[in-house]
Each structure stands twice: as structure tokens, then as C-alpha cells.
Amino acid sequence: MTQLDLILQRNRRALARQISQLEDEPLEAREILRQLYPYTGRAYVIGLTGAPGTGKSTLVNALAKAYRALAKSIAIISVDPTSPFSGGAILGDRIRLNDLAGDPNIFMRSMATRGNLGGLARATADVVKLFDAAGFEVIIIETVGVGQAEVEIVSLAHSVVVVEAPGLGDEVQAIKAGLLEIADIFVVNKADREGVPRTVAALEMMLQANLNRAARVIQSANGLSHLLPSVEQNSIAPWQPPICQTIATTSTGIDTLLSALIAHQTYQQLHGLRHQRERHRLIYEMEQLLKEQLWTNFMSQVPPAQLHDLVTQVTTRQLDPYTAVERLTFRP
Amino acid sequence: MNDNQSKIKNKIRVLVAKPGLDGHDRGAKVVAQALRDGGMEVIYTGIRQTPDMIAEAALQEDVDVVGLSILSGAHLTLIPKIMARLQDNGLTDVLVVVGGIIPPEDIPILQQAGVSAVFGPGTSTQDIIKFIQDNVKQS
Ligand SMILES: Nc1nc2c(ncn2[C@@H]2O[C@H](COP(=O)(O)OP(=O)(O)O)[C@@H](O)[C@H]2O)c(=O)[nH]1
Ligand SMILES: [Mg+2]
């Protein structure tokens, strides 16, 4: 049986080994990604982000249970940062997944960012494709939201859930981290704790001030999207991100969150937004691939001696870096 | 960037789990952090893990190493079960190491069951890291 067959049959060992190859040997993994691609595009992808300790993993566990009750198969990807000092990582999100152990319709994988910025690992998008092709109906990505460059989770997920908890200091963490703009749904978790009304009120206030978020698309300033006919901006009522209150540890309020997710999914489908988001995601992905490819092609043609020489000239101020790069890229 | 990528290739992935019923995982956490500082990716699953949970996590996470921390004294029943579940999942190449309080006379029994090393309470984390780096089988 081929690796493709094993993956399509959701063989767990084959999936696990394939993820490792996606992480460790991206170039070698291209062939299987090529073969998998026609089978992708079916899964519903949820991104879950927020400050550490807000209860994301516990929430993923509760949410996965709720989807299992609807007979959906679920894949979970939990991303944690790699230590920039040692290159190692502690991936601790499985601790909260104990209720789901032994269910063959759930697969969970922990990933370290391995130096990638933007909250995800470089291979996360490919792992999503793998799970999608393998027929997992819902894919949940958990990532630590530390602000900035969260564009990656937006580009990958159909619905982004930003998780907040009361009592993590005076400020609402999501506001501080700039996660407000990317949320399709807010969760105020740990609703059993004090300070929930204040957190909810702060979020509501920020949302009011931020109403023109409907036109949010993934902007890539100099990207491919400028070469394409612009996607028509629908004149539809903007999606209002709901604020759900949950107690993840007891699965309280998870039904509300589930309803909000289904409502958002329906809203997107109704207005063709899922397609639009997909299109933006693919533009982003093709840009990345194109950059990599051009870079590889280009660097294979640059004589190391010339590069070395130019760097020396720039270092000694005989040449400025702008001219140096022009000389590098100019090939008569 | 390419240089960096070749360095992170074949990163060692370790599952650290605490089977059995006792609830102390301070030792396991210390080891987990040491392995992280040693450049490894540590999947930490916490306390009260059943053999099935451990074998399933090892499978899904495609780990190279399973580190078991046992203080409860139930190692002679738990570890053969865990080894059997790992076998069932086809994880024959995984290096299994055990940390905790194990009477010397039990060590050969565990080794017989497939455990590669037993680290007692005094073992330095450097030795554990070194042992893993020297003995891990990466495919
Ligand atoms: N009181 C309370 N504690 C919670 C709740 N949800 C999660 N926790 C606890 O918060 C801590 C962090 O949870 P975790 O899911 O690991 O957070 P993460 O870092 O965002 O993934 C754990 O000790 C959880 O048991 C909740 O709704 N109420
Ligand atoms: Mg977590």
C-alpha cells in the first residue's frame, strides 16, 4: 500500500510519520503534498489563540468532545514556541486532552514553532492539508497569541477564536496583544472566576470602537493579490463577533461556543466568504512558495566570491548596500 | 536560514509521561525542562497516564524516546504493559528510559522487558541527555 493510500485511510502511524517528514524534510515532502492536494479543501479549520494560561487547551478538549457528540472526526494541532536559546521546546497541551484518549476519530499533534514567527510552525499549513486530505472534518489549531504577525492563523483558519480570561491583570490581554482584529468569536473563559463582567464590558467597548472590521482581508502590501482582479466587496452586514462565556474545566458554555462557530461557518458560506478567505490564503501561500523558489534559484546562481566581495565593499563603505544588491541582481 | 534548517533536522522528540496513580510530577517536570534545555522537543503529558494513553501519545507524536517517571512502586506491572502497547502500535524503534525509585534487583527485569536505561533519583540530567543523544534511533 502506498503512503498516499495509508494517509487517505487515516492510518495513524502513517499520519504521524508524515507529519515528522513535513517538519524535518520539507523538500522531500513536496511529492506527497502534491498527491494530497486534490483531496483537500473539505475540512472546517478553527484557530484558537490567546494568552498563555487562559485555558485554550482545556477549551480545545471540551470543544473536541462537543464535536465528537455531533459525530465529527477531529484533528488537533497545538503549537508552542521553541526556545530560542536551546532550540528545544516543552509541548504541554496534551495534558488537557485526557478525556479524549483512545478515541480513534481524534488525532492530536504537538508542534514546536522551530524559529518560525507568527505563532505557527512553518509546517503547520502542510499538516492542516494532511489532516484535511485524511478526512478529518474539523481541524482545531491552538496557538499562543502573543500579538503581531497573527496573520498566519487568520490565513489558515476559517474561524478564529480569541480566548480571554478574567483576572490576568487589569487589562484585557487580547487588546494588549492586538488580537482584537483577528477574532471572529471571543471566549471569556474561566467564567467561574471573579471579574468576568468587567472583561466582557471591556471587550464590548473595544468592539464598538472597531466596527469597520468587516472589510478585513489579509493584506499583503506588495503581494500577488495586486496582480489579480480585486475580489468584490460584498455589501453585506458585517459579522459581529459574539462574546461567549465558558468554564472549560466543566464544559460549561461550550454549547454556546459551538453555536457561535456554526453560525460563523454558515455566515461565511452564505456570503461566499469562505471561498474568499480560501483565495486569500492561497495567494499568501503561493507568495511564500514563490519567494522560496526565487530565492533558491537566485542563490544557486550567485558566485560566492562575488557575494563575499560585495559584502566587503559594503563593510568598508566603498559601496552602499542598495547598489550592492542592484549589482547582485543585475545580470546582463 | 538554510543553515538553521539543517540544524533542526531530526530534532529529538521525547514523550515524558507519568504512569501510575501517584500525583507527584516534580521530578518529571525537572527532567522535561532539562531535555528542553538540551535542545529536544518534549511532549509532556503529566500524571496518571495509562499504558494505552502513553502508547497512543507516542504514536501520534512520533517520538523517538519515551521517558517514564515512576515513584509508585508499580513499575513491574506497568512497564511491561506499556512496552506491549508500544509494540502493538509498531513503535519498536522507540528508546524507552525510566526514571524513579527502582530497586536494583528489578532493573534487569525492566531491561528484559525492553527498557534501555533506568535512572535513579541522583542521576544528573546531563547524563540523561547524553544517554538519549547517544542511543536514540532516528529513522
Ligand atoms: N477556574 C478555571 N480554571 C480553568 C478553566 N479552564 C482552564 N482552567 C485552568 O487553567 C489552567 C491553564 O489551562 P490551559 O488549558 O493549559 O491553558 P492554555 O495555556 O491557554 O492552553 C489549567 O490549570 C486549567 O485547569 C476554567 O474555565 N476555570
Ligand atoms: Mg495550551
XYZ file of C-alpha atoms and ligand atoms in Angstrom:
500
model
C 0.000 0.000 0.000
C 1.317 3.463 -0.838
C 1.840 6.227 1.685
C -0.989 8.113 -0.037
C -3.371 5.179 0.491
C -2.374 4.885 4.129
C -2.976 8.577 4.689
C -6.325 8.561 2.931
C -7.294 5.613 5.122
C -6.227 7.638 8.132
C -3.602 5.151 9.270
C -2.367 6.717 12.480
C 1.226 5.675 12.239
C 1.445 6.828 8.627
C -0.056 10.197 9.602
C 2.369 10.626 12.477
C 5.401 9.745 10.369
C 4.210 12.002 7.580
C 3.950 14.961 9.941
C 7.542 14.405 11.004
C 8.634 14.467 7.389
C 6.663 17.662 6.783
C 8.535 19.189 9.713
C 12.004 17.763 9.110
C 12.282 17.393 5.342
C 10.048 19.947 3.634
C 11.585 19.448 0.213
C 11.298 15.670 0.257
C 7.717 16.042 1.478
C 6.628 18.019 -1.556
C 5.802 14.941 -3.589
C 3.262 13.634 -1.068
C 1.780 17.137 -0.700
C 1.291 17.231 -4.439
C -0.572 13.938 -4.269
C -2.657 15.013 -1.270
C -3.718 18.369 -2.604
C -6.699 17.167 -4.695
C -8.202 15.652 -1.547
C -8.013 18.875 0.468
C -10.484 21.709 0.874
C -13.132 19.848 2.817
C -12.234 20.363 6.490
C -13.503 23.184 8.655
C -10.487 24.790 10.328
C -10.780 26.576 13.669
C -7.954 28.685 15.046
C -7.820 29.199 18.794
C -5.479 31.776 20.206
C -4.972 33.840 23.347
C -2.529 34.487 26.154
C -0.865 31.557 27.953
C -2.972 30.127 30.767
C -6.307 31.432 29.546
C -7.478 27.819 29.142
C -7.069 27.238 25.411
C -6.047 23.592 25.680
C -8.814 22.839 28.148
C -11.215 24.536 25.786
C -9.936 22.509 22.828
C -10.594 19.367 24.838
C -14.149 20.466 25.636
C -14.792 21.619 22.086
C -13.468 18.389 20.627
C -15.809 16.446 22.905
C -18.724 18.564 21.689
C -17.845 17.901 18.055
C -17.483 14.205 18.812
C -21.025 14.288 20.172
C -22.019 15.502 16.705
C -20.124 12.520 15.248
C -17.456 14.723 13.661
C -13.888 13.498 13.367
C -11.337 15.915 14.767
C -7.676 16.675 14.355
C -5.917 18.984 16.779
C -2.671 20.833 16.209
C -1.169 22.534 19.261
C 1.678 24.892 18.602
C 4.095 26.018 21.305
C 7.194 28.172 20.979
C 10.654 26.751 20.543
C 13.192 28.121 22.994
C 15.481 30.453 21.066
C 18.306 29.521 23.406
C 18.359 25.753 23.221
C 16.207 25.006 20.195
C 14.186 22.720 22.428
C 10.568 23.053 23.469
C 8.116 21.838 26.052
C 4.850 20.899 24.427
C 2.373 20.579 27.262
C -1.022 20.810 25.626
C -1.689 17.089 25.725
C -2.105 17.270 29.498
C -5.606 18.659 28.980
C -6.602 16.096 26.391
C -7.064 13.173 28.706
C -10.808 12.835 28.270
C -10.322 12.016 24.636
C -7.652 9.339 24.905
C -8.436 6.241 22.915
C -10.975 7.760 20.545
C -9.900 6.718 17.025
C -11.686 9.704 15.472
C -9.409 12.157 17.201
C -5.799 12.774 16.348
C -3.637 15.295 18.123
C -0.183 16.525 17.299
C 2.006 18.967 19.213
C 4.275 21.174 17.154
C 7.103 23.485 18.139
C 7.485 26.725 16.196
C 11.151 25.935 15.433
C 12.043 29.569 14.980
C 9.094 30.465 12.788
C 7.485 33.766 13.700
C 3.784 34.435 13.610
C 2.622 31.916 16.172
C 2.626 28.858 13.942
C 5.257 26.389 12.872
C 6.432 26.552 9.285
C 4.877 23.151 8.623
C 1.511 23.862 10.262
C -0.221 24.711 6.975
C 1.018 21.462 5.475
C -0.136 19.446 8.475
C -3.578 21.023 8.035
C -3.570 19.784 4.430
C -2.578 16.317 5.581
C -5.410 16.107 8.126
C -7.824 17.592 5.623
C -6.936 15.025 2.970
C -7.147 12.257 5.566
C -10.783 13.207 6.013
C -10.809 14.855 9.427
C -13.903 17.042 9.325
C -12.854 19.584 11.937
C -9.296 20.753 12.496
C -8.523 22.839 15.575
C -5.264 24.772 15.773
C -4.205 26.049 19.185
C -1.538 28.695 19.270
C -0.230 31.143 21.824
C -1.355 34.631 20.873
C 1.418 36.989 21.763
C 0.442 39.637 19.301
C 1.893 40.636 15.937
C 2.053 38.577 12.817
C -1.019 36.640 13.874
C -1.886 36.868 10.201
C -0.834 33.257 9.835
C -3.637 31.851 11.935
C -6.109 34.106 10.126
C -4.923 32.857 6.803
C -5.162 29.234 7.876
C -8.386 29.095 9.870
C -11.940 29.588 8.693
C -12.916 30.831 12.134
C -10.605 32.446 14.646
C -11.496 32.191 18.338
C -9.671 34.540 20.694
C -9.635 33.287 24.277
C -9.559 35.652 27.201
C -9.738 35.029 30.936
C -10.570 37.407 33.768
C -8.057 38.301 36.391
C -4.898 38.217 34.304
C -4.093 41.740 35.337
C -6.082 44.875 34.733
C -6.030 44.934 31.010
C -7.784 42.617 28.655
C -4.934 40.547 27.261
C -6.357 40.310 23.756
C -6.448 44.074 23.456
C -2.901 44.338 24.641
C -1.720 41.716 22.194
C -3.649 43.197 19.282
C -5.695 40.062 18.840
C -8.925 42.005 18.669
C -8.875 42.498 14.942
C -8.485 38.866 14.113
C -11.281 37.438 16.274
C -14.400 36.031 14.713
C -15.517 34.854 18.127
C -14.422 35.846 21.604
C -14.400 33.494 24.543
C -14.166 34.725 28.074
C -13.098 31.505 29.740
C -12.844 30.837 33.486
C -16.274 32.347 33.897
C -16.269 30.783 37.359
C -13.726 33.385 38.388
C -14.200 36.938 39.516
C -14.079 39.852 37.118
C -15.986 38.369 34.193
C -18.425 41.277 33.708
C -15.528 43.703 33.584
C -13.677 41.659 30.981
C -16.812 41.290 28.874
C -17.553 45.024 29.130
C -14.014 45.912 28.092
C -14.256 43.654 25.062
C -17.636 45.076 24.096
C -16.317 48.581 24.303
C -13.364 47.766 22.101
C -15.614 46.048 19.589
C -17.846 49.097 19.351
C -14.836 51.203 18.588
C -13.732 48.759 15.989
C -16.844 48.272 13.912
C -15.385 48.761 10.497
C -13.629 45.465 10.704
C -15.835 43.862 8.066
C -13.501 44.699 5.264
C -10.697 42.855 6.940
C -8.755 40.854 4.446
C -5.272 39.571 4.617
C -3.258 42.413 3.253
C -0.059 41.652 1.526
C 1.244 45.007 0.539
C 3.337 44.042 -2.447
C 1.881 40.628 -2.926
C 0.269 38.682 -5.695
C -3.174 39.982 -4.800
C -2.331 43.221 -6.558
C -1.918 41.367 -9.797
C -5.315 39.775 -9.548
C -8.720 41.319 -10.180
C -9.901 42.515 -6.795
C -12.435 40.361 -5.066
C -15.715 42.198 -4.968
C -16.519 43.621 -1.568
C -19.923 42.355 -0.663
C -22.303 44.883 0.726
C -23.431 42.514 3.419
C -23.951 43.143 7.083
C -20.606 42.715 8.801
C -20.139 39.767 11.115
C -20.423 40.825 14.742
C -18.015 38.770 16.826
C -20.032 37.301 19.688
C -18.581 37.039 23.178
C -19.088 33.576 24.711
C -18.571 32.863 28.383
C -17.237 29.423 29.228
C -15.914 27.302 32.049
C -13.760 24.937 30.057
C -12.948 22.694 33.011
C -16.618 21.731 33.367
C -17.619 22.150 29.702
C -19.986 24.931 30.718
C -20.964 27.264 27.875
C -19.365 25.055 25.233
C -22.729 24.629 23.509
C -22.887 28.424 23.091
C -19.395 28.445 21.618
C -20.314 25.606 19.290
C -23.409 27.508 18.134
C -21.314 30.603 17.518
C -18.865 28.583 15.424
C -21.649 27.038 13.403
C -23.240 30.478 12.932
C -19.947 31.888 11.700
C -19.425 28.957 9.374
C -22.918 29.434 7.955
C -22.447 33.191 7.608
C -19.264 32.661 5.628
C -20.815 30.067 3.380
C -23.910 32.170 2.798
C -21.909 35.142 1.596
C -19.206 33.300 -0.265
C -16.688 34.441 2.305
C -15.236 31.040 2.883
C -14.265 30.949 -0.749
C -12.849 34.441 -0.498
C -10.834 33.589 2.579
C -9.547 30.464 0.897
C -8.474 32.534 -2.061
C -6.561 34.926 0.146
C -4.941 32.064 1.957
C -3.784 30.509 -1.280
C -2.437 33.814 -2.543
C -0.458 34.076 0.660
C 0.781 30.521 0.368
C 1.766 30.870 -3.269
C 3.632 34.056 -2.424
C 5.626 32.212 0.201
C 6.415 29.382 -2.189
C 7.324 31.775 -4.944
C 9.669 33.698 -2.672
C 11.349 30.486 -1.536
C 11.671 29.241 -5.088
C 13.042 32.503 -6.450
C 15.437 32.781 -3.563
C 16.723 29.239 -4.060
C 17.059 29.715 -7.802
C 18.758 33.041 -7.389
C 21.189 31.973 -4.696
C 22.259 28.953 -6.719
C 23.427 31.392 -9.409
C 25.295 33.886 -7.258
C 29.021 33.195 -7.247
C 30.076 33.123 -3.582
C 33.172 35.134 -4.427
C 31.081 37.968 -5.839
C 28.833 37.978 -2.790
C 31.826 37.986 -0.492
C 33.433 40.789 -2.425
C 30.316 42.950 -2.328
C 29.863 42.428 1.409
C 33.446 43.520 1.954
C 32.912 46.662 -0.082
C 29.755 47.481 1.848
C 31.531 46.870 5.144
C 34.348 49.221 4.229
C 31.905 51.857 2.971
C 33.232 51.701 -0.559
C 29.750 50.736 -1.627
C 26.284 51.180 -0.195
C 24.061 48.107 0.337
C 21.467 49.328 -2.169
C 23.897 49.470 -5.022
C 25.397 46.175 -3.924
C 22.068 44.415 -4.198
C 21.418 46.017 -7.563
C 24.699 44.661 -8.812
C 23.877 41.232 -7.462
C 20.524 41.100 -9.175
C 21.593 42.697 -12.442
C 22.591 40.043 -14.922
C 23.300 41.421 -18.381
C 18.195 30.267 7.221
C 19.196 27.090 5.421
C 21.906 26.569 7.956
C 19.360 26.805 10.709
C 17.092 24.361 8.935
C 19.735 21.708 8.671
C 20.426 22.073 12.368
C 16.830 21.485 13.371
C 16.557 18.479 11.112
C 15.946 15.304 13.054
C 15.129 17.069 16.240
C 14.831 14.527 19.033
C 11.242 14.227 20.253
C 10.649 12.834 23.717
C 7.425 11.874 25.424
C 7.623 12.386 29.174
C 4.833 10.610 30.987
C 3.986 9.631 34.483
C 2.141 6.320 34.641
C 0.524 5.084 37.808
C -1.550 6.666 40.467
C 0.782 8.841 42.499
C 0.409 12.514 41.815
C 3.931 13.862 42.150
C 5.415 15.068 38.929
C 8.053 17.496 40.119
C 10.850 15.143 39.101
C 9.325 14.534 35.696
C 8.979 18.284 35.150
C 12.605 18.908 36.073
C 13.717 16.269 33.578
C 11.374 17.677 30.924
C 12.917 21.122 31.325
C 16.438 19.723 31.237
C 15.694 17.895 27.995
C 14.215 21.061 26.543
C 17.380 22.893 27.513
C 19.264 20.076 25.845
C 17.576 21.026 22.574
C 14.874 18.371 22.499
C 11.155 18.699 21.865
C 9.446 17.348 24.943
C 5.820 16.304 24.851
C 4.773 16.466 28.458
C 1.627 14.508 29.263
C 1.535 14.725 33.020
C 0.335 12.407 35.728
C -1.886 9.332 35.842
C -1.227 8.147 32.318
C -2.448 4.666 31.448
C -0.347 2.393 29.217
C -2.873 2.963 26.423
C -2.624 6.728 26.721
C 1.167 6.611 26.690
C 1.356 4.345 23.657
C -1.212 6.402 21.767
C 0.561 9.682 22.541
C 3.905 8.161 21.497
C 2.315 7.051 18.229
C 0.615 10.343 17.376
C 3.576 12.464 18.362
C 6.017 10.195 16.504
C 8.508 10.416 19.337
C 11.990 8.934 19.334
C 12.087 8.485 23.085
C 9.592 7.632 25.816
C 10.644 8.734 29.295
C 8.650 7.244 32.145
C 8.756 8.565 35.650
C 7.627 6.076 38.267
C 7.634 6.537 42.001
C 4.680 4.409 42.942
C 6.495 1.089 43.012
C 4.185 -0.335 40.387
C 6.890 -0.462 37.736
C 6.898 -4.247 37.396
C 3.265 -4.304 36.368
C 3.105 -1.007 34.489
C 6.207 -1.113 32.360
C 5.660 -4.477 30.644
C 2.147 -3.294 29.802
C 3.463 -0.058 28.330
C 6.086 -1.950 26.327
C 3.387 -4.260 24.968
C 1.163 -1.346 23.935
C 4.099 0.359 22.208
C 4.759 -2.903 20.336
C 1.097 -3.098 19.324
C 1.440 0.361 17.814
C 4.513 -0.675 15.858
C 6.805 1.541 17.903
C 9.663 -0.948 18.112
C 12.398 1.615 17.478
C 11.460 3.895 20.330
C 14.001 4.262 23.087
C 12.353 3.729 26.475
C 14.009 5.119 29.583
C 12.731 5.012 33.140
C 13.372 7.402 35.973
C 12.398 6.992 39.587
C 12.942 4.766 42.540
C 13.590 1.270 41.208
C 15.139 -1.448 43.422
C 18.392 -2.688 41.847
C 17.109 -6.252 41.592
C 14.244 -5.081 39.373
C 16.438 -3.327 36.834
C 17.337 -6.497 34.856
C 13.653 -7.369 34.679
C 12.854 -3.981 33.180
C 15.755 -4.271 30.756
C 14.465 -7.680 29.776
C 11.144 -6.013 29.018
C 12.888 -3.619 26.623
C 13.795 -0.638 28.792
C 17.119 0.833 27.673
C 18.102 2.638 30.845
C 16.975 3.187 34.401
C 17.930 6.463 36.035
C 17.828 6.639 39.807
C 16.965 9.743 41.829
C 20.556 11.032 41.919
C 21.209 10.918 38.167
C 22.378 14.196 36.670
C 20.202 15.493 33.874
C 23.344 15.888 31.757
C 23.836 12.125 31.906
C 20.258 11.550 30.822
C 20.632 13.935 27.884
C 23.898 12.293 26.885
C 22.413 8.814 27.080
C 19.486 9.793 24.886
C 21.668 11.525 22.316
C 23.973 8.519 22.103
C 21.289 5.863 21.919
C 18.350 7.358 20.064
C 17.492 5.596 16.821
C 16.304 8.064 14.248
C 14.873 6.800 11.030
N -11.110 28.029 37.156
C -10.938 27.658 35.885
N -9.757 27.174 35.510
C -9.600 26.793 34.202
C -10.653 26.905 33.274
N -10.190 26.493 32.068
C -8.906 26.121 32.256
N -8.556 26.304 33.554
C -7.237 26.019 34.149
O -6.295 26.961 33.671
C -5.007 26.373 33.573
C -4.445 26.592 32.194
O -5.230 25.894 31.258
P -4.715 25.520 29.798
O -5.865 24.911 29.081
O -3.467 24.722 29.859
O -4.376 26.970 29.225
P -3.604 27.399 27.881
O -2.215 27.739 28.266
O -4.339 28.602 27.379
O -3.687 26.253 26.914
C -5.188 24.905 33.930
O -4.817 24.730 35.257
C -6.665 24.679 33.736
O -7.165 23.632 34.536
C -11.914 27.434 33.730
O -12.863 27.571 32.969
N -11.996 27.783 35.033
Mg -2.207 25.225 25.811
